[in-house]
Coordinates of C-alpha atoms in Angstrom, one line a residue:
Chain A
X1 CA -0.3 -0.1 0.4
X2 CA 3.4 2.5 1.0
X3 CA 4.2 2.0 -3.0
X4 CA 0.4 2.5 -4.6
X5 CA 0.1 6.1 -1.9
X6 CA 3.7 7.1 -3.2
X7 CA 2.7 6.8 -7.1
X8 CA -0.6 8.2 -6.6
X9 CA 1.1 11.1 -4.6
X10 CA 3.7 12.0 -7.4
X11 CA 0.5 12.1 -9.6
X12 CA -1.2 14.3 -7.1
X13 CA 2.2 16.6 -7.8
X14 CA 2.5 16.6 -11.4
X15 CA -1.2 17.6 -11.9
X16 CA -0.5 20.3 -9.4
X17 CA 2.5 21.7 -10.5
X18 CA 1.5 20.9 -14.2
X19 CA 0.8 24.4 -15.2
X20 CA 3.8 25.5 -13.5
X21 CA 6.3 22.9 -15.8
X22 CA 4.5 24.1 -18.8
X23 CA 6.1 27.7 -18.0
X24 CA 9.1 26.7 -18.8
X25 CA 8.0 24.6 -22.3
X26 CA 8.5 27.9 -23.8
X27 CA 10.5 31.3 -23.8
X28 CA 11.1 31.5 -20.4
X29 CA 9.8 35.0 -18.8
X30 CA 12.5 36.8 -17.3
X31 CA 13.3 36.1 -13.4
X32 CA 11.3 38.4 -10.8
X33 CA 13.1 37.7 -7.9
X34 CA 13.5 34.2 -6.4
X35 CA 11.6 35.6 -3.0
X36 CA 8.3 36.8 -6.0
X37 CA 9.0 33.8 -8.0
X38 CA 9.1 31.4 -5.4
X39 CA 5.5 33.0 -4.2
X40 CA 4.2 33.1 -7.5
X41 CA 4.7 29.3 -8.0
X42 CA 3.4 28.3 -4.7
X43 CA 0.2 30.3 -5.9
X44 CA -0.4 28.3 -8.6
X45 CA 0.5 25.3 -6.9
X46 CA -2.5 26.2 -4.8
X47 CA -4.5 26.9 -7.6
X48 CA -3.9 23.8 -8.8
X49 CA -4.6 22.0 -5.3
X50 CA -7.4 23.3 -5.3
X51 CA -8.9 22.3 -8.4
X52 CA -8.2 18.8 -7.4
X53 CA -9.8 19.0 -4.5
X54 CA -13.5 18.6 -6.6
X55 CA -11.8 15.1 -8.3
X56 CA -10.8 13.6 -4.7
X57 CA -14.5 14.2 -3.4
X58 CA -15.9 13.0 -6.6
X59 CA -16.2 9.6 -5.3
X60 CA -14.7 8.0 -8.2
X61 CA -15.1 4.3 -6.8
X62 CA -11.7 3.3 -9.1
X63 CA -9.4 5.8 -7.6
X64 CA -10.7 5.7 -4.3
X65 CA -10.5 1.6 -4.2
X66 CA -6.6 0.9 -3.6
X67 CA -7.0 3.3 -0.8
X68 CA -10.6 3.5 1.0
X69 CA -12.1 6.5 0.5
X70 CA -11.7 7.6 4.4
X71 CA -8.1 8.3 3.4
X72 CA -9.2 10.0 0.2
X73 CA -11.7 12.2 2.6
X74 CA -8.6 12.5 5.3
X75 CA -6.2 13.7 2.1
X76 CA -9.3 16.1 1.3
X77 CA -9.0 17.7 4.5
X78 CA -5.2 17.7 5.0
X79 CA -3.9 19.3 1.6
X80 CA -6.7 22.2 2.1
X81 CA -4.5 23.1 5.2
X82 CA -1.5 22.8 3.4
X83 CA -3.2 24.9 0.6
X84 CA -4.4 27.4 3.3
X85 CA -0.3 27.4 4.2
X86 CA 0.7 28.2 0.4
X87 CA -1.7 30.9 -0.2
X88 CA -0.6 32.6 3.6
X89 CA 3.0 32.2 2.2
X90 CA 2.3 33.5 -0.9
X91 CA 0.2 36.4 0.2
X92 CA 2.8 37.3 2.7
X93 CA 5.5 37.4 0.3
X94 CA 4.3 39.7 -2.4
X95 CA 2.5 41.6 0.4
X96 CA 6.2 42.5 1.8
X97 CA 7.6 42.9 -1.1
X98 CA 5.1 45.8 -2.5
X99 CA 3.1 47.1 1.0
X100 CA 2.1 50.1 -1.1
X101 CA -1.4 48.1 -1.0
X102 CA -1.5 48.8 2.7
X103 CA -0.5 53.1 2.1
X104 CA -3.8 53.1 -0.4
X105 CA -6.5 55.5 0.9
X106 CA -9.3 54.3 -0.8
X107 CA -10.8 51.0 -1.6
X108 CA -10.8 52.2 -5.4
X109 CA -7.2 52.2 -5.1
X110 CA -6.3 49.1 -4.4
X111 CA -5.3 46.8 -7.2
X112 CA -8.4 44.3 -8.4
X113 CA -6.7 41.3 -8.0
X114 CA -5.8 42.1 -4.4
X115 CA -9.6 42.2 -4.0
X116 CA -10.2 39.0 -5.6
X117 CA -7.4 37.3 -3.5
X118 CA -8.7 38.7 -0.2
X119 CA -12.4 37.8 -1.2
X120 CA -10.9 34.4 -2.1
X121 CA -9.2 34.4 0.7
X122 CA -11.6 35.1 3.5
X123 CA -14.4 32.6 1.8
X124 CA -11.6 29.7 2.1
X125 CA -11.1 30.2 5.4
X126 CA -14.1 30.2 6.4
X127 CA -14.9 27.4 4.6
X128 CA -12.4 25.0 6.2
X129 CA -13.0 25.9 9.4
X130 CA -16.8 25.4 9.2
X131 CA -15.7 21.7 8.1
X132 CA -13.3 21.5 10.9
X133 CA -15.9 22.8 13.5
X134 CA -18.6 22.0 12.3
X135 CA -20.2 20.6 15.7
X136 CA -18.6 23.0 17.3
X137 CA -20.2 25.8 15.3
X138 CA -24.0 24.1 15.7
X139 CA -24.4 24.0 11.8
X140 CA -26.4 20.7 10.7
X141 CA -24.8 18.1 8.3
X142 CA -27.3 19.4 5.6
X143 CA -26.6 23.0 5.9
X144 CA -22.7 22.3 6.2
X145 CA -23.0 19.6 2.6
X146 CA -24.8 21.9 0.8
X147 CA -23.0 25.3 1.4
X148 CA -19.4 23.8 1.3
X149 CA -20.4 23.0 -2.3
X150 CA -21.3 26.4 -3.1
X151 CA -18.5 28.3 -1.2
X152 CA -15.8 25.8 -2.9
X153 CA -16.9 26.6 -6.1
X154 CA -17.0 30.6 -5.3
X155 CA -13.7 30.2 -3.9
X156 CA -12.0 28.8 -7.3
X157 CA -13.8 31.0 -9.2
X158 CA -12.3 34.1 -7.4
X159 CA -9.2 32.5 -7.0
X160 CA -9.2 32.0 -11.0
X161 CA -10.3 36.0 -11.3
X162 CA -7.5 37.0 -9.1
X163 CA -5.0 35.0 -11.2
X164 CA -6.9 36.5 -14.3
X165 CA -5.9 40.2 -13.5
X166 CA -2.7 39.8 -12.4
X167 CA -1.8 38.9 -15.9
X168 CA 1.5 37.4 -15.0
X169 CA 2.7 34.8 -17.1
X170 CA 0.8 35.8 -19.9
X171 CA 2.9 34.1 -22.7
X172 CA 2.8 30.4 -21.4
X173 CA 2.8 28.5 -24.6
X174 CA -0.6 26.3 -24.9
X175 CA -2.3 28.5 -22.4
X176 CA -5.2 28.2 -24.4
X177 CA -5.4 24.9 -24.6
X178 CA -4.7 24.5 -21.3
X179 CA -7.0 26.3 -20.3
X180 CA -9.6 24.5 -22.3
X181 CA -8.4 21.5 -21.3
X182 CA -8.5 22.4 -17.7
X183 CA -12.1 23.9 -18.1
X184 CA -13.6 20.9 -19.8
X185 CA -12.4 18.5 -17.3
X186 CA -13.8 20.3 -14.4
X187 CA -17.3 20.7 -16.1
X188 CA -17.2 17.4 -16.7
X189 CA -16.7 17.2 -13.1
X190 CA -19.6 18.7 -12.2
X191 CA -21.2 16.9 -14.9
X192 CA -20.4 14.0 -13.1
X193 CA -21.4 14.4 -10.2
X194 CA -24.7 16.6 -10.2
X195 CA -26.5 15.0 -13.3
X196 CA -24.5 11.9 -14.8
X197 CA -24.3 10.0 -11.6
X198 CA -27.7 11.0 -9.8
X199 CA -29.4 10.0 -13.2
X200 CA -27.5 6.2 -13.0
X201 CA -28.8 6.3 -9.6
X202 CA -32.1 7.3 -10.5
X203 CA -31.9 4.3 -13.1
X204 CA -31.7 1.2 -9.8
X205 CA -34.2 2.7 -7.5
X206 CA -35.2 1.3 -4.0
X207 CA -38.1 1.5 -2.1
X208 CA -38.3 0.7 1.6
X209 CA -39.9 -2.5 2.8
X210 CA -39.1 -2.2 5.8
X211 CA -38.2 0.1 9.2
X212 CA -37.8 -1.6 12.5
X213 CA -37.2 0.2 15.8
X214 CA -34.4 -1.1 17.6
X215 CA -32.7 -0.6 20.9
X216 CA -30.5 2.4 21.7
X217 CA -32.2 4.5 19.9
X218 CA -31.6 2.9 16.8
X219 CA -33.9 1.7 13.8
X220 CA -32.9 0.0 11.0
X221 CA -34.1 0.9 7.5
X222 CA -34.5 -2.0 4.9
X223 CA -34.5 -1.6 1.6
X224 CA -35.4 -3.7 -1.6
X225 CA -34.1 -2.9 -5.3
X226 CA -36.9 -2.3 -7.7
X227 CA -36.5 -3.6 -11.6
X228 CA -32.6 -4.7 -10.5
X229 CA -30.7 -6.9 -8.9
X230 CA -29.6 -4.9 -5.9
X231 CA -26.0 -4.1 -5.1
X232 CA -23.3 -6.0 -4.6
X233 CA -21.0 -5.2 -2.1
X234 CA -18.3 -6.8 0.4
X235 CA -19.6 -7.1 4.2
X236 CA -18.3 -4.0 6.4
X237 CA -18.7 -1.4 3.8
X238 CA -21.3 1.2 3.2
X239 CA -23.4 3.2 0.8
X240 CA -24.7 6.8 0.1
X241 CA -28.4 6.8 0.8
X242 CA -31.4 9.2 -0.7
X243 CA -34.3 9.1 1.1
X244 CA -37.2 9.9 -0.2
X245 CA -35.8 13.1 -2.6
X246 CA -34.5 12.8 -6.2
X247 CA -30.7 11.5 -6.6
X248 CA -30.5 14.8 -8.1
X249 CA -31.4 16.8 -4.5
X250 CA -27.7 15.2 -3.7
X251 CA -29.4 14.9 -0.2
X252 CA -27.6 12.1 1.0
X253 CA -25.9 10.3 3.5
X254 CA -23.4 7.5 4.4
X255 CA -24.3 4.2 6.4
X256 CA -22.8 1.5 7.0
X257 CA -24.8 -1.6 5.0
X258 CA -25.4 -3.9 8.3
X259 CA -27.4 -6.9 6.4
X260 CA -25.6 -10.1 4.7
X261 CA -23.6 -9.5 1.7
X262 CA -24.9 -12.9 0.4
X263 CA -28.6 -11.2 -0.5
X264 CA -27.6 -8.2 -2.6
X265 CA -31.0 -8.1 -3.2
X266 CA -32.0 -6.7 0.8
X267 CA -30.2 -4.3 2.4
X268 CA -30.0 -3.1 5.7
X269 CA -29.0 -0.3 7.6
X270 CA -28.8 0.2 11.0
X271 CA -28.8 3.4 12.2
X272 CA -28.5 5.9 15.3
X273 CA -30.6 8.7 16.2
X274 CA -28.5 11.7 16.8
X275 CA -30.6 14.6 15.7
X276 CA -31.0 16.2 12.4
X277 CA -31.8 13.2 9.6
X278 CA -31.4 10.2 11.8
X279 CA -34.1 11.5 14.2
X280 CA -36.3 11.6 10.9
X281 CA -36.1 7.7 9.8
X282 CA -38.2 6.2 11.9
X283 CA -40.7 8.2 10.6
X284 CA -40.0 7.3 7.0
X285 CA -43.1 5.4 5.1
X286 CA -42.6 1.8 3.9
X287 CA -43.1 2.3 0.2
X288 CA -40.5 5.6 -0.1
X289 CA -38.1 5.7 -2.9
X290 CA -34.7 5.5 -2.1
X291 CA -31.2 5.4 -4.0
X292 CA -27.9 4.5 -3.4
X293 CA -24.6 5.0 -4.4
X294 CA -22.2 2.3 -3.3
X295 CA -20.3 0.5 -2.1
X296 CA -17.1 2.2 -0.9
X297 CA -15.0 1.0 2.3
X298 CA -12.6 -1.6 3.0
X299 CA -13.4 -1.7 5.7
X300 CA -14.1 -5.7 5.3
X301 CA -13.2 -9.1 6.8
X302 CA -13.2 -10.5 3.3
X303 CA -10.3 -8.3 2.3
X304 CA -8.0 -10.6 5.2
X305 CA -9.1 -14.0 4.2
X306 CA -5.7 -14.9 6.1
X307 CA -6.3 -14.4 9.1
X308 CA -6.5 -17.3 11.4
X309 CA -9.3 -15.5 13.5
X310 CA -11.4 -12.0 13.9
X311 CA -11.7 -9.7 16.4
X312 CA -14.6 -6.8 16.6
X313 CA -14.5 -3.8 18.5
X314 CA -17.5 -1.8 18.4
X315 CA -19.8 0.8 20.2
X316 CA -23.2 1.8 19.7
X317 CA -24.0 2.5 16.0
X318 CA -20.3 0.8 15.4
X319 CA -22.1 -2.5 15.4
X320 CA -23.7 -1.7 11.6
X321 CA -20.7 -2.8 9.4
X322 CA -19.9 -5.3 12.4
X323 CA -23.5 -7.3 12.1
X324 CA -22.8 -7.1 8.6
X325 CA -19.5 -9.0 8.7
X326 CA -21.2 -11.8 11.1
X327 CA -23.9 -12.5 9.1
X328 CA -22.3 -13.0 5.9
X329 CA -19.6 -15.4 8.1
X330 CA -22.8 -16.9 9.4
X331 CA -24.3 -17.4 6.6
X332 CA -21.3 -18.5 5.0
X333 CA -20.7 -21.1 7.3
X334 CA -17.5 -19.8 9.1
X335 CA -15.6 -21.7 11.2
X336 CA -12.6 -19.5 12.7
X337 CA -13.1 -18.1 16.1
X338 CA -14.9 -14.8 16.5
X339 CA -14.7 -12.3 19.5
X340 CA -17.0 -9.3 19.8
X341 CA -15.9 -6.7 22.2
X342 CA -19.5 -4.3 22.1
X343 CA -19.6 -1.5 24.2
X344 CA -23.3 -0.1 25.0
X345 CA -24.8 2.2 27.9
X346 CA -26.8 -0.1 29.6
X347 CA -28.2 -3.6 29.0
X348 CA -31.7 -2.1 27.1
X349 CA -29.6 0.1 24.7
X350 CA -27.4 -2.8 23.1
X351 CA -28.4 -2.3 19.3
X352 CA -29.0 -5.6 18.1
X353 CA -29.0 -7.3 21.3
X354 CA -31.0 -10.4 20.2
X355 CA -29.0 -10.5 17.0
X356 CA -25.7 -11.3 18.5
X357 CA -26.8 -14.0 20.3
X358 CA -28.5 -15.6 17.7
X359 CA -25.0 -15.0 15.4
X360 CA -23.3 -16.4 19.0
X361 CA -25.4 -19.5 18.5
X362 CA -24.5 -20.0 14.8
X363 CA -21.0 -19.4 14.7
X364 CA -17.5 -19.5 16.9
X365 CA -18.4 -16.6 18.2
X366 CA -17.9 -14.7 21.7
X367 CA -19.6 -12.0 22.5
X368 CA -18.3 -9.2 25.2
X369 CA -20.9 -6.6 26.2
X370 CA -19.5 -4.0 28.5
X371 CA -22.1 -1.6 29.9
X372 CA -21.4 1.9 31.3
X373 CA -24.4 1.6 33.6
X374 CA -24.5 -2.3 34.3
X375 CA -28.1 -3.9 35.7
X376 CA -27.8 -5.2 39.3
X377 CA -26.4 -9.1 39.3
X378 CA -24.1 -8.4 36.0
X379 CA -21.5 -10.3 35.6
X380 CA -20.1 -9.0 32.4
X381 CA -17.5 -6.4 31.9
X382 CA -18.4 -2.7 33.1
X383 CA -17.4 1.0 31.9
X384 CA -15.5 1.6 29.1
X385 CA -13.2 -0.5 27.3
X386 CA -9.8 -1.1 28.2
X387 CA -6.4 -2.4 27.2
X388 CA -7.1 -5.1 30.6
X389 CA -10.4 -6.4 29.1
X390 CA -8.8 -7.2 26.0
X391 CA -5.5 -8.7 27.3
X392 CA -7.6 -11.2 29.5
X393 CA -10.2 -11.9 27.5
X394 CA -8.2 -12.7 23.9
X395 CA -5.8 -15.9 24.2
X396 CA -2.5 -15.4 25.0
X397 CA -1.1 -15.3 21.0
X398 CA -2.5 -12.5 19.5
X399 CA -0.8 -13.5 15.9
X400 CA -3.0 -14.2 12.8
X401 CA -5.7 -12.2 14.3
X402 CA -7.5 -9.2 12.8
X403 CA -8.8 -6.2 14.5
X404 CA -12.0 -4.5 13.3
X405 CA -12.6 -1.4 15.4
X406 CA -15.6 0.8 14.6
X407 CA -17.5 3.3 17.4
X408 CA -17.0 6.2 19.2
X409 CA -13.5 8.2 18.8
X410 CA -12.2 8.0 22.4
X411 CA -12.9 4.3 22.1
X412 CA -10.7 3.7 18.6
X413 CA -8.4 5.5 20.1
X414 CA -8.4 3.3 23.6
X415 CA -8.8 0.2 21.3
X416 CA -5.5 1.2 19.0
X417 CA -3.2 1.9 21.4
X418 CA -4.0 -0.7 23.7
X419 CA -3.6 -3.2 20.7
X420 CA -0.7 -1.4 19.9
X421 CA 0.8 -2.1 23.9
X422 CA -0.4 -6.0 23.0
X423 CA 1.8 -6.1 20.1
X424 CA -0.7 -6.7 17.4
X425 CA 1.1 -5.1 14.1
X426 CA -0.5 -2.4 12.4
X427 CA -1.4 -4.4 9.6
X428 CA -4.2 -6.1 11.1
X429 CA -5.8 -3.4 12.9
X430 CA -8.6 -1.9 10.8
X431 CA -10.8 1.3 11.7
X432 CA -13.9 2.5 10.4
X433 CA -14.6 6.3 11.1
X434 CA -18.1 7.5 11.2
X435 CA -17.5 11.2 12.3
X436 CA -15.4 12.4 9.3
X437 CA -17.2 16.0 9.5
Chain B
X1 CA -4.6 5.1 12.0
X2 CA -5.4 5.7 8.9
X3 CA -5.9 9.1 9.3
X4 CA -2.3 9.1 10.7
X5 CA -1.6 7.7 7.1
X6 CA -3.4 10.1 4.7
X7 CA -1.5 12.7 7.2
X8 CA 1.8 11.4 6.0
X9 CA 0.3 11.4 2.2
X10 CA -0.9 15.2 2.3
X11 CA 2.1 16.6 4.3
X12 CA 4.5 14.4 2.0
X13 CA 3.3 15.6 -1.5
X14 CA 2.7 19.6 0.3
X15 CA 6.4 19.2 1.3
X16 CA 7.3 18.0 -2.7
X17 CA 4.8 20.9 -4.1
X18 CA 6.6 23.4 -1.7
X19 CA 10.5 22.0 -3.0
X20 CA 9.2 22.5 -6.5
X21 CA 7.9 25.9 -6.6
X22 CA 11.5 26.9 -4.5
X23 CA 13.0 25.1 -7.3
X24 CA 11.6 27.1 -9.9
X25 CA 12.3 29.9 -8.6
X26 CA 16.1 28.8 -8.5
X27 CA 15.8 28.4 -11.9
X28 CA 14.6 31.3 -12.6
X29 CA 17.0 33.5 -10.7
X30 CA 19.6 31.7 -9.6
X31 CA 19.8 31.9 -5.2
X32 CA 18.7 34.5 -3.7
X33 CA 22.0 35.4 -2.8
X34 CA 23.6 34.6 -6.5
X35 CA 24.1 36.9 -8.9
X36 CA 21.1 39.3 -10.8
X37 CA 19.7 38.2 -13.6
X38 CA 20.4 39.6 -17.1
X39 CA 23.8 39.3 -19.3
X40 CA 26.2 42.0 -18.8
X41 CA 28.5 43.7 -21.7
X42 CA 30.9 46.2 -21.3
X43 CA 29.4 49.7 -22.0
X44 CA 30.1 51.2 -25.1
X45 CA 32.0 54.6 -24.9
X46 CA 29.8 57.3 -23.8
X47 CA 30.3 61.4 -24.4
X48 CA 30.1 64.0 -21.6
X49 CA 26.8 65.4 -23.4
X50 CA 25.4 61.9 -23.1
X51 CA 26.6 61.3 -19.6
X52 CA 24.5 64.6 -18.3
X53 CA 21.3 63.3 -19.9
X54 CA 21.8 59.9 -18.2
X55 CA 22.4 61.7 -15.0
X56 CA 19.1 63.6 -15.2
X57 CA 17.6 60.2 -16.2
X58 CA 18.4 59.0 -12.9
X59 CA 17.3 61.7 -11.0
X60 CA 13.5 61.5 -12.8
X61 CA 13.6 57.8 -11.8
X62 CA 14.3 58.8 -8.1
X63 CA 11.6 61.1 -8.8
X64 CA 9.0 59.4 -10.2
X65 CA 9.5 56.5 -7.5
X66 CA 10.4 53.9 -10.3
X67 CA 11.7 51.9 -7.4
X68 CA 8.4 51.1 -6.0
X69 CA 8.0 48.2 -9.1
X70 CA 11.6 48.1 -10.3
X71 CA 15.1 47.5 -8.9
X72 CA 18.4 48.1 -10.3
X73 CA 21.7 46.2 -8.5
X74 CA 19.2 44.7 -6.1
X75 CA 17.5 48.7 -4.8
X76 CA 14.1 48.7 -4.5
X77 CA 11.3 46.2 -6.0
X78 CA 12.9 42.9 -7.4
X79 CA 10.1 41.8 -8.7
X80 CA 10.7 43.1 -11.9
X81 CA 15.1 44.2 -12.2
X82 CA 16.1 46.5 -14.8
X83 CA 19.8 45.6 -14.8
X84 CA 20.6 44.8 -18.6
X85 CA 17.6 46.6 -19.6
X86 CA 19.6 48.3 -22.3
X87 CA 20.8 44.9 -23.8
X88 CA 17.4 43.8 -24.0
X89 CA 15.4 46.8 -25.5
X90 CA 15.7 49.1 -27.9
X91 CA 15.4 52.7 -26.9
X92 CA 12.3 52.7 -28.5
X93 CA 11.2 49.5 -27.5
X94 CA 12.3 51.1 -22.9
X95 CA 10.0 54.2 -23.8
X96 CA 7.1 51.6 -25.2
X97 CA 7.0 49.6 -21.7
X98 CA 7.3 52.8 -19.8
X99 CA 4.4 54.4 -20.8
X100 CA 2.7 52.5 -23.4
X101 CA -0.5 53.1 -25.4
X102 CA -3.8 51.6 -25.4
X103 CA -2.6 49.3 -28.0
X104 CA -0.3 47.6 -25.4
X105 CA -2.6 46.8 -22.6
X106 CA -2.4 43.2 -23.2
X107 CA 0.9 43.2 -22.4
X108 CA 1.0 44.6 -19.0
X109 CA -1.4 43.5 -16.3
X110 CA -4.3 45.8 -15.3
X111 CA -3.3 47.6 -12.5
X112 CA 0.3 47.9 -13.9
X113 CA -0.7 49.3 -17.3
X114 CA -3.5 52.0 -15.1
X115 CA -0.1 53.0 -12.8
X116 CA 1.6 53.6 -16.4
X117 CA -0.9 56.0 -17.6
X118 CA 0.4 58.8 -15.4
X119 CA 4.0 58.3 -17.6
X120 CA 2.3 59.5 -20.7
X121 CA 2.4 63.1 -19.3
X122 CA 6.0 62.9 -18.6
X123 CA 7.5 65.8 -20.8
X124 CA 9.2 64.8 -23.9
X125 CA 12.8 65.8 -22.8
X126 CA 12.4 63.9 -19.3
X127 CA 11.0 60.9 -21.0
X128 CA 14.2 61.3 -23.5
X129 CA 16.4 61.2 -20.2
X130 CA 15.0 58.5 -18.6
X131 CA 15.0 56.2 -21.6
X132 CA 18.8 57.0 -21.8
X133 CA 19.5 56.3 -18.3
X134 CA 17.8 53.1 -19.0
X135 CA 19.4 52.8 -22.0
X136 CA 22.9 53.0 -20.3
X137 CA 22.2 49.8 -18.0
X138 CA 24.0 46.7 -19.9

């Protein structure tokens, strides 16, 4: 995977620097001073990175498959910070060299390109802040999603206006060709995300066939395909679900598939009520239209067939992909030893509790519930998952076991650290994070 | 952990991009403490009258705050150095660069073109002196 990462990383760098490299293919403009040229190069690089941000989140399955889409999203976030830093350095150097801007006595004396840059930068900073601290600012996911799309396009257009109005490097050879290629690609991207993919989704509709209330303020949404075979997926994967609206509205939410992969014609999503959209799911009428874009994700036991056994560590809604994997294993007659460490608030809030018991009867599965508020006479584990519990319950020799962790962030952190302390190699630990933003 | 992996790739590519940007700057200019760009050829013989005009041109260069956007021998705004401009451009071309007519608007960034409009007001003798001074930079 490291080698693949390096190759894609180099491709990324090449794309980002392409416009700059083209400057060298013809008569070079004279040097404008080391720091000025470095600043301008960083500006162009930031521009390139901005354009590619749209490609990263267009959910191209082939591009995300080598890594898993969560890595692409993390990369998108971190690269946004790098881009912001480049813009700050770019502006800092150029402003330091030309402080006359600050002496301008009225707005009309400030060069146009500076105003475009300032607008673009402020909007970019707001956009990034809203994404990093969405919850702290109490922005709903839906509002965030809608504004993020609009704002990022605005940032790009303002940045383009800035570049155009500076007029630097006017004589790059094939400039119009490059411009055309970039514009067409970007429009094609927009077309794919806003029109083509939604149309493809509309050709494979689903209907809600059942809505089941579960323990722990969760509910299970059951979708069945209309006029097609359903969705082939690997147990542990997730998909974007559009419920009750047209796929062109882009009102979609990512949910893990909780049902067995052996049956593509029946998709179950077990979703915890966390306010906003998830609160409304339990009231969805049977027969509601739905659309499913997927599958995505590499949080799959099937991708690690060489394991001697599997250990699942789940908390709250994190049980969904784990349930999918266990149900699939049950249908396929899995014989290897399995462990499920499952954290819940109390006994009554264990989501899919009966299902866990059923699966324990069908598989070599040991279920260890960890309850924060145990009932009287509770003989099981209490509190939160700790290294001590893992160490005590698991066999002394952890070689050959693959670990799958899915749940709230603090639980994931504890689990990862505990497993590292227990000597489990990184390559055997797999995590799925629900709360990317 | 996957997040850490993504972070490493992101910062790694960022570092590579930064390096390439600096490399570009070096290719265009040499290292920051290095020699100025532009070829230098020995200055031709200058007559006494010419050297007076050139001195006058230098004074006009200072009066007009040309150093706000230009540098000579490292002094002033190094973004657009004028070292060696006399070897690169003819007197006519230098004149057209100082005060470009509307037909040449495309050749300059918009704000630069607007700023240079002011130099159309320069009296012809001053413009001539300024051009002579810049011509002498070889």
